[in-house]
GROMACS .gro file of C-alpha atoms in nm:
model
  406
    1MET     CA    1  12.336   8.194   7.928
    2ILE     CA    2  12.177   8.506   8.071
    3HIS     CA    3  12.386   8.665   8.277
    4ASN     CA    4  12.217   8.917   8.523
    5LYS     CA    5  12.513   9.169   8.458
    6ASP     CA    6  12.346   9.220   8.118
    7LEU     CA    7  12.025   9.183   8.186
    8HIS     CA    8  11.835   9.292   7.848
    9GLY     CA    9  12.169   9.155   7.627
   10SER     CA   10  12.289   9.469   7.403
   11ARG     CA   11  12.004   9.633   7.499
   12GLY     CA   12  12.236   9.682   7.835
   13GLU     CA   13  12.096   9.740   8.219
   14PHE     CA   14  11.724   9.690   8.311
   15PRO     CA   15  11.635  10.048   8.310
   16LEU     CA   16  11.425  10.011   8.701
   17LEU     CA   17  11.799   9.939   8.787
   18SER     CA   18  11.920  10.245   8.770
   19GLU     CA   19  11.569  10.410   8.879
   20ALA     CA   20  11.638  10.225   9.217
   21ARG     CA   21  11.981  10.402   9.230
   22ARG     CA   22  11.851  10.757   9.187
   23LEU     CA   23  11.552  10.715   9.428
   24ALA     CA   24  11.801  10.540   9.697
   25PRO     CA   25  11.828  10.865   9.896
   26LEU     CA   26  11.440  10.923   9.885
   27LEU     CA   27  11.384  10.567  10.012
   28ALA     CA   28  11.644  10.536  10.293
   29SER     CA   29  11.553  10.867  10.445
   30LYS     CA   30  11.219  10.733  10.501
   31ALA     CA   31  11.356  10.413  10.677
   32GLU     CA   32  11.264  10.521  11.042
   33SER     CA   33  10.962  10.723  10.979
   34ASN     CA   34  10.836  10.490  10.784
   35GLU     CA   35  10.837  10.244  11.056
   36ALA     CA   36  10.714  10.467  11.316
   37ALA     CA   37  10.399  10.469  11.080
   38GLY     CA   38  10.343  10.165  11.040
   39LYS     CA   39  10.320  10.204  10.666
   40VAL     CA   40  10.576  10.273  10.343
   41SER     CA   41  10.533  10.679  10.315
   42ASP     CA   42  10.265  10.785  10.022
   43GLU     CA   43  10.593  10.953   9.862
   44SER     CA   44  10.740  10.696   9.820
   45ILE     CA   45  10.493  10.528   9.698
   46ALA     CA   46  10.418  10.775   9.457
   47ALA     CA   47  10.796  10.785   9.303
   48MET     CA   48  10.776  10.418   9.260
   49ARG     CA   49  10.425  10.403   9.089
   50ASP     CA   50  10.517  10.636   8.872
   51ALA     CA   51  10.891  10.489   8.802
   52GLY     CA   52  10.688  10.162   8.731
   53PHE     CA   53  10.835   9.951   9.003
   54PHE     CA   54  10.492   9.817   9.076
   55SER     CA   55  10.383   9.716   8.734
   56LEU     CA   56  10.757   9.508   8.696
   57MET     CA   57  10.609   9.242   8.456
   58VAL     CA   58  10.275   9.363   8.359
   59GLN     CA   59  10.256   9.413   8.039
   60LYS     CA   60  10.421   9.720   7.794
   61SER     CA   61  10.094   9.751   7.609
   62ALA     CA   62   9.979   9.857   7.959
   63GLY     CA   63  10.193  10.062   8.053
   64GLY     CA   64  10.424   9.799   8.286
   65MET     CA   65  10.757   9.703   8.255
   66GLU     CA   66  10.729   9.333   8.142
   67ALA     CA   67  11.032   9.202   8.324
   68ASN     CA   68  11.154   8.901   8.276
   69PRO     CA   69  11.227   8.688   8.590
   70VAL     CA   70  11.573   8.720   8.625
   71GLU     CA   71  11.502   9.103   8.565
   72LEU     CA   72  11.242   9.099   8.814
   73LEU     CA   73  11.518   8.962   9.050
   74SER     CA   74  11.751   9.197   8.982
   75VAL     CA   75  11.550   9.452   9.091
   76VAL     CA   76  11.386   9.348   9.395
   77GLU     CA   77  11.732   9.296   9.528
   78ALA     CA   78  11.834   9.633   9.447
   79VAL     CA   79  11.492   9.787   9.638
   80CYS     CA   80  11.542   9.553   9.953
   81ASN     CA   81  11.905   9.638   9.970
   82ILE     CA   82  11.785  10.030   9.952
   83ASP     CA   83  11.518   9.956  10.252
   84ALA     CA   84  11.381   9.628  10.388
   85ALA     CA   85  11.073   9.747  10.438
   86THR     CA   86  11.018   9.943  10.113
   87GLY     CA   87  11.161   9.656   9.925
   88TRP     CA   88  10.920   9.419  10.079
   89VAL     CA   89  10.620   9.576   9.970
   90MET     CA   90  10.714   9.659   9.643
   91MET     CA   91  10.805   9.262   9.586
   92ALA     CA   92  10.471   9.150   9.770
   93ALA     CA   93  10.244   9.379   9.554
   94ASN     CA   94  10.413   9.284   9.234
   95VAL     CA   95  10.300   8.913   9.339
   96ALA     CA   96   9.928   9.033   9.383
   97THR     CA   97   9.937   9.267   9.070
   98THR     CA   98  10.079   9.079   8.819
   99SER     CA   99   9.888   8.732   8.901
  100ALA     CA  100   9.588   9.005   8.821
  101ALA     CA  101   9.749   9.103   8.510
  102ALA     CA  102   9.876   8.735   8.376
  103PHE     CA  103   9.501   8.553   8.480
  104LEU     CA  104   9.205   8.784   8.510
  105PRO     CA  105   8.960   8.788   8.217
  106ASP     CA  106   9.033   9.013   7.945
  107THR     CA  107   8.755   9.269   8.004
  108THR     CA  108   8.841   9.333   8.395
  109TYR     CA  109   9.210   9.320   8.217
  110GLU     CA  110   9.134   9.657   8.045
  111ALA     CA  111   8.921   9.807   8.324
  112LEU     CA  112   9.214   9.768   8.566
  113PHE     CA  113   9.556   9.815   8.388
  114LYS     CA  114   9.497  10.016   8.035
  115GLY     CA  115   9.576  10.392   8.186
  116ALA     CA  116   9.698  10.304   8.484
  117ARG     CA  117   9.925  10.144   8.685
  118PRO     CA  118   9.695  10.006   8.980
  119ILE     CA  119   9.850   9.879   9.331
  120ILE     CA  120   9.710   9.555   9.409
  121ALA     CA  121   9.802   9.388   9.753
  122GLY     CA  122   9.716   9.109   9.996
  123ALA     CA  123   9.667   8.748  10.072
  124GLY     CA  124   9.626   8.456   9.881
  125ALA     CA  125   9.546   8.230  10.104
  126PRO     CA  126   9.188   8.085  10.060
  127THR     CA  127   9.092   8.168  10.419
  128GLY     CA  128   8.756   8.362  10.288
  129LYS     CA  129   8.425   8.172  10.173
  130ALA     CA  130   8.294   8.275   9.872
  131GLU     CA  131   7.928   8.161   9.807
  132VAL     CA  132   7.798   8.156   9.411
  133GLU     CA  133   7.528   8.424   9.356
  134GLY     CA  134   7.438   8.498   8.995
  135GLY     CA  135   7.715   8.572   8.788
  136GLY     CA  136   7.956   8.626   9.099
  137PHE     CA  137   8.015   8.591   9.429
  138ARG     CA  138   7.928   8.656   9.784
  139LEU     CA  139   8.269   8.680  10.029
  140THR     CA  140   8.316   8.722  10.338
  141GLY     CA  141   8.601   8.641  10.543
  142ARG     CA  142   8.952   8.749  10.716
  143TRP     CA  143   9.302   8.740  10.588
  144ALA     CA  144   9.623   8.769  10.753
  145TYR     CA  145   9.938   8.969  10.662
  146GLY     CA  146   9.810   9.169  10.391
  147SER     CA  147  10.125   9.331  10.292
  148GLY     CA  148  10.088   9.651  10.092
  149CYS     CA  149   9.761   9.682  10.152
  150LEU     CA  150   9.754  10.029  10.321
  151ASN     CA  151   9.967  10.117  10.028
  152SER     CA  152   9.699   9.947   9.786
  153ASP     CA  153   9.393  10.035   9.518
  154TYR     CA  154   9.262   9.659   9.512
  155ILE     CA  155   9.260   9.375   9.729
  156HIS     CA  156   9.390   9.050   9.643
  157ALA     CA  157   9.239   8.771   9.812
  158GLY     CA  158   9.170   8.398   9.837
  159ALA     CA  159   8.873   8.228   9.907
  160MET     CA  160   8.690   7.857   9.896
  161ILE     CA  161   8.408   7.811   9.653
  162TYR     CA  162   8.065   7.754   9.786
  163GLU     CA  163   7.784   7.643   9.575
  164ASN     CA  164   7.438   7.536   9.748
  165GLY     CA  165   7.618   7.535  10.074
  166ALA     CA  166   7.870   7.305   9.981
  167PRO     CA  167   8.225   7.341   9.870
  168ARG     CA  168   8.226   7.352   9.488
  169LEU     CA  169   8.504   7.074   9.335
  170ILE     CA  170   8.749   7.159   9.024
  171PRO     CA  171   8.577   6.979   8.748
  172GLY     CA  172   8.722   6.647   8.689
  173THR     CA  173   8.844   6.615   9.004
  174SER     CA  174   8.739   6.537   9.394
  175ILE     CA  175   8.975   6.869   9.487
  176PRO     CA  176   8.783   7.175   9.606
  177GLU     CA  177   8.797   7.500   9.434
  178SER     CA  178   8.958   7.812   9.563
  179ARG     CA  179   9.023   8.150   9.336
  180ILE     CA  180   9.173   8.507   9.427
  181PHE     CA  181   8.902   8.783   9.440
  182ILE     CA  182   9.023   9.176   9.360
  183PHE     CA  183   8.817   9.378   9.510
  184PRO     CA  184   8.911   9.753   9.583
  185THR     CA  185   9.087   9.877   9.928
  186LYS     CA  186   8.789  10.092  10.029
  187ASP     CA  187   8.536   9.806  10.023
  188ALA     CA  188   8.766   9.598  10.278
  189GLN     CA  189   8.799   9.614  10.682
  190MET     CA  190   9.177   9.703  10.757
  191LEU     CA  191   9.229   9.556  11.143
  192GLY     CA  192   9.581   9.747  11.228
  193ASN     CA  193   9.708   9.453  11.403
  194TRP     CA  194  10.053   9.452  11.280
  195ASP     CA  195  10.233   9.491  11.606
  196VAL     CA  196  10.539   9.276  11.561
  197ILE     CA  197  10.921   9.279  11.576
  198GLY     CA  198  11.028   9.314  11.258
  199LEU     CA  199  10.938   9.479  10.874
  200ARG     CA  200  10.707   9.709  11.059
  201ALA     CA  201  10.666   9.945  10.765
  202THR     CA  202  10.545   9.707  10.577
  203GLY     CA  203  10.195   9.778  10.731
  204SER     CA  204  10.131   9.375  10.683
  205VAL     CA  205   9.760   9.388  10.869
  206ASP     CA  206   9.500   9.187  10.878
  207TYR     CA  207   9.157   9.239  10.672
  208ALA     CA  208   8.819   9.127  10.626
  209ALA     CA  209   8.532   9.144  10.406
  210THR     CA  210   8.175   9.079  10.497
  211ASP     CA  211   7.920   8.980  10.253
  212LEU     CA  212   8.059   9.148   9.962
  213TYR     CA  213   7.953   9.130   9.617
  214VAL     CA  214   8.248   9.024   9.350
  215PRO     CA  215   8.164   8.957   8.980
  216ALA     CA  216   8.292   8.661   8.828
  217ASP     CA  217   8.513   8.860   8.598
  218PHE     CA  218   8.711   9.010   8.920
  219THR     CA  219   8.821   8.642   9.026
  220HIS     CA  220   9.068   8.421   8.870
  221SER     CA  221   9.176   8.041   8.933
  222ALA     CA  222   9.502   8.025   9.202
  223SER     CA  223   9.674   7.805   9.043
  224GLU     CA  224   9.691   7.903   8.711
  225ILE     CA  225  10.056   7.861   8.549
  226VAL     CA  226  10.028   7.992   8.135
  227GLY     CA  227   9.901   8.372   8.157
  228LYS     CA  228   9.622   8.483   7.924
  229ARG     CA  229   9.858   8.744   7.815
  230GLY     CA  230  10.228   8.886   7.880
  231GLY     CA  231  10.450   8.650   7.654
  232ASP     CA  232  10.650   8.373   7.803
  233SER     CA  233  10.786   8.495   8.140
  234TYR     CA  234  10.404   8.445   8.313
  235ARG     CA  235  10.477   8.071   8.271
  236ILE     CA  236  10.625   8.046   8.643
  237GLY     CA  237  10.322   8.146   8.716
  238VAL     CA  238  10.186   8.258   9.088
  239VAL     CA  239  10.458   8.017   9.252
  240GLY     CA  240  10.722   8.135   9.078
  241PHE     CA  241  10.633   8.529   9.108
  242SER     CA  242  10.653   8.456   9.510
  243ALA     CA  243  10.969   8.271   9.503
  244ILE     CA  244  11.131   8.534   9.301
  245GLY     CA  245  11.023   8.825   9.549
  246HIS     CA  246  11.162   8.649   9.864
  247THR     CA  247  11.494   8.531   9.722
  248GLY     CA  248  11.530   8.914   9.612
  249PHE     CA  249  11.456   9.005   9.941
  250ALA     CA  250  11.683   8.776  10.082
  251LEU     CA  251  11.960   8.889   9.863
  252GLY     CA  252  11.909   9.229   9.852
  253HIS     CA  253  11.852   9.255  10.241
  254GLY     CA  254  12.158   9.032  10.328
  255ARG     CA  255  12.383   9.228  10.135
  256ARG     CA  256  12.302   9.599  10.305
  257VAL     CA  257  12.343   9.388  10.641
  258LEU     CA  258  12.727   9.294  10.575
  259ASP     CA  259  12.792   9.657  10.407
  260GLN     CA  260  12.644   9.814  10.773
  261LEU     CA  261  12.858   9.615  10.943
  262ALA     CA  262  13.153   9.648  10.743
  263SER     CA  263  13.065  10.093  10.749
  264LEU     CA  264  13.021  10.031  11.147
  265VAL     CA  265  13.396   9.927  11.163
  266THR     CA  266  13.540  10.156  10.992
  267ALA     CA  267  13.306  10.419  11.155
  268PRO     CA  268  13.418  10.726  11.407
  269SER     CA  269  13.313  10.631  11.755
  270ASP     CA  270  13.059  10.859  11.890
  271GLY     CA  271  13.222  10.811  12.244
  272ARG     CA  272  13.083  10.511  12.380
  273PRO     CA  273  13.302  10.149  12.426
  274SER     CA  274  13.193   9.970  12.113
  275THR     CA  275  13.330   9.563  12.082
  276LEU     CA  276  13.338   9.646  11.738
  277SER     CA  277  13.662   9.867  11.780
  278GLU     CA  278  13.783   9.616  11.914
  279LEU     CA  279  13.713   9.298  11.724
  280ALA     CA  280  13.784   9.506  11.405
  281GLY     CA  281  14.164   9.464  11.390
  282SER     CA  282  14.155   9.137  11.508
  283ASP     CA  283  14.232   8.788  11.286
  284ALA     CA  284  13.912   8.629  11.362
  285PHE     CA  285  13.666   8.870  11.257
  286LYS     CA  286  13.857   8.907  10.947
  287GLN     CA  287  13.777   8.506  10.887
  288GLU     CA  288  13.429   8.520  10.977
  289PHE     CA  289  13.354   8.863  10.754
  290ALA     CA  290  13.515   8.690  10.496
  291VAL     CA  291  13.304   8.324  10.553
  292ALA     CA  292  12.976   8.531  10.592
  293GLU     CA  293  13.057   8.722  10.227
  294ALA     CA  294  13.174   8.426  10.048
  295LYS     CA  295  12.830   8.263  10.156
  296LEU     CA  296  12.605   8.553  10.085
  297ARG     CA  297  12.795   8.561   9.751
  298ALA     CA  298  12.706   8.149   9.665
  299ALA     CA  299  12.421   8.215   9.772
  300ARG     CA  300  12.343   8.480   9.528
  301ALA     CA  301  12.490   8.263   9.234
  302LEU     CA  302  12.243   7.997   9.306
  303ALA     CA  303  11.982   8.190   9.278
  304TYR     CA  304  12.083   8.351   8.961
  305GLU     CA  305  12.184   8.001   8.844
  306ALA     CA  306  11.866   7.841   8.895
  307TRP     CA  307  11.656   8.206   8.755
  308ASN     CA  308  11.878   8.229   8.416
  309ASP     CA  309  11.761   7.893   8.346
  310ILE     CA  310  11.420   7.905   8.420
  311THR     CA  311  11.443   8.232   8.182
  312GLU     CA  312  11.576   8.051   7.914
  313THR     CA  313  11.300   7.770   7.962
  314THR     CA  314  11.045   8.051   7.919
  315SER     CA  315  11.210   8.203   7.652
  316ARG     CA  316  11.156   7.905   7.445
  317SER     CA  317  10.803   7.879   7.531
  318GLU     CA  318  10.843   7.567   7.710
  319PRO     CA  319  10.675   7.463   8.049
  320VAL     CA  320  10.882   7.515   8.358
  321ALA     CA  321  10.947   7.159   8.521
  322THR     CA  322  10.933   7.052   8.889
  323ARG     CA  323  11.238   7.022   8.888
  324GLN     CA  324  11.351   7.387   8.825
  325PHE     CA  325  11.100   7.547   9.066
  326THR     CA  326  11.254   7.295   9.333
  327LEU     CA  327  11.609   7.436   9.248
  328ALA     CA  328  11.436   7.790   9.251
  329ARG     CA  329  11.277   7.713   9.607
  330LEU     CA  330  11.593   7.552   9.708
  331ALA     CA  331  11.779   7.870   9.658
  332LEU     CA  332  11.521   8.093   9.807
  333CYS     CA  333  11.547   7.888  10.132
  334HIS     CA  334  11.942   7.910  10.096
  335ALA     CA  335  11.933   8.241  10.089
  336THR     CA  336  11.722   8.338  10.357
  337THR     CA  337  11.932   8.076  10.560
  338VAL     CA  338  12.227   8.284  10.499
  339MET     CA  339  12.075   8.629  10.527
  340MET     CA  340  11.981   8.480  10.899
  341GLU     CA  341  12.306   8.347  10.984
  342ASN     CA  342  12.471   8.676  10.857
  343SER     CA  343  12.264   8.940  11.063
  344LEU     CA  344  12.299   8.722  11.391
  345PHE     CA  345  12.679   8.752  11.316
  346ALA     CA  346  12.664   9.080  11.243
  347HIS     CA  347  12.452   9.181  11.565
  348ARG     CA  348  12.681   8.924  11.795
  349VAL     CA  349  12.976   9.100  11.703
  350SER     CA  350  12.829   9.483  11.639
  351GLY     CA  351  12.809   9.503  12.079
  352GLY     CA  352  12.593   9.801  12.232
  353VAL     CA  353  12.605   9.952  11.870
  354GLY     CA  354  12.401   9.660  11.724
  355LEU     CA  355  12.206   9.684  12.062
  356ARG     CA  356  12.070  10.012  12.030
  357ALA     CA  357  11.812  10.204  11.793
  358GLY     CA  358  11.946  10.219  11.437
  359ALA     CA  359  11.936  10.102  11.112
  360LEU     CA  360  12.175   9.767  11.198
  361GLN     CA  361  11.897   9.695  11.496
  362ARG     CA  362  11.605   9.748  11.244
  363SER     CA  363  11.771   9.498  11.001
  364LEU     CA  364  11.820   9.218  11.241
  365ARG     CA  365  11.479   9.249  11.361
  366ASP     CA  366  11.318   9.291  10.972
  367THR     CA  367  11.548   8.979  10.896
  368LEU     CA  368  11.408   8.742  11.172
  369ALA     CA  369  11.080   8.875  11.068
  370ALA     CA  370  11.160   8.797  10.683
  371THR     CA  371  11.235   8.446  10.774
  372GLN     CA  372  10.918   8.363  10.943
  373HIS     CA  373  10.742   8.354  10.652
  374LEU     CA  374  10.564   8.004  10.484
  375VAL     CA  375  10.781   8.012  10.169
  376VAL     CA  376  11.119   7.970  10.363
  377SER     CA  377  10.945   7.765  10.626
  378ASP     CA  378  11.132   7.379  10.664
  379LYS     CA  379  10.824   7.228  10.497
  380SER     CA  380  10.958   7.403  10.209
  381LEU     CA  381  11.288   7.263  10.227
  382ARG     CA  382  11.162   6.926  10.319
  383ASP     CA  383  10.970   6.927   9.988
  384CYS     CA  384  11.293   7.031   9.803
  385GLY     CA  385  11.463   6.694   9.930
  386ARG     CA  386  11.154   6.510   9.830
  387ASP     CA  387  11.226   6.574   9.453
  388LEU     CA  388  11.559   6.616   9.487
  389LEU     CA  389  11.590   6.205   9.595
  390GLY     CA  390  11.320   6.133   9.320
  391MET     CA  391  11.031   6.147   9.542
  392ALA     CA  392  10.808   6.405   9.395
  393GLU     CA  393  10.654   6.210   9.069
  394GLY     CA  394  10.312   6.344   8.989
  395MET     CA  395  10.374   6.642   9.206
  396LYS     CA  396  10.387   7.001   9.112
  397TRP     CA  397  10.490   7.319   9.312
  398THR     CA  398  10.212   7.578   9.462
  399PRO     CA  399  10.319   7.888   9.693
  400ARG     CA  400  10.255   7.646   9.977
  401GLY     CA  401  10.464   7.340   9.859
  402LEU     CA  402  10.428   7.044   9.688
  403ALA     CA  403  10.103   6.878   9.618
  404ALA     CA  404   9.985   6.621   9.409
  405ALA     CA  405   9.911   6.768   9.029
  406GLY     CA  406   9.588   6.753   8.837
   0.00000   0.00000   0.00000
């Protein structure tokens, strides 16, 4: 069994965990100004890029960290514990960057990754339309929730494939084909509409492309599982990359919320009346805080159990079973629910402290924004239930839920 306290076995701690501690003062100090700017600061991005945070699963031969799934989870958790928005941008960009490193053709991989650490970000939902043209495609579309795009070098965008004016089907099936398109960020129109309650510093704007030619070698299938390179960890596919990222967010940010609340209980008063000062000594508050702590630790244990199991499977070069992905998605949904419940608890007991602008208020708003993501929707839980009840025969997990295999 692989334990998250010893991620590299005899080699000790995964290097980026110590790098996260080193960069924590810088990343935390930028949180408020990042929110005002609507993006993570260039200084933070540069420091994280140089350390390797945006190439967590990219192959070592191309300058990446080649992390396994448990290592990836631990690093996302650590950075999201420092600052929610910074961690969200990092984990979202890693999904797109890792997908490109795993699934693009060899020539494109060499061009993008050898000698560079590109940041690729965007939305994989196939809301674009790509007409076949020569050795590539003519891409037009608009995509929503492009987390990290404002800090990126390249855009990752999903689109349906059309040929001769009609949807092209995946060979041997009746399923319309979709692909992921990679193109320079400068070729996208950023629409600047990230006017939201939380995670404001992620800059998750809508973006668009109009009649943009993208060579076929800068595209890859949206449903691949086994990477063209990079070893067995890529066997989790995009569905796994995404689930790990959001699980790490829920665990890291959930930990921060409880730690903030605990620190406020013992912090000196600024002269204003505070509900916390009255609650801190009560038996009811102590009991509720203990329950919140237990829920978070239980959620974390479930998540690491699921991903340790998947990591062991991939290390044997075996495919990840549908039930293993189900347990990972269940762990993600549970961790997100616990994060939300504990955030609401912190808001309720903090009184005016949590109401006013500050770290705890921002944490609550970031929580509320994170819970709206598709991967933690009620549908995801229903799909987990379908498999756990033995009703998912012939189905597989995709980033949007269970779907017919084949």
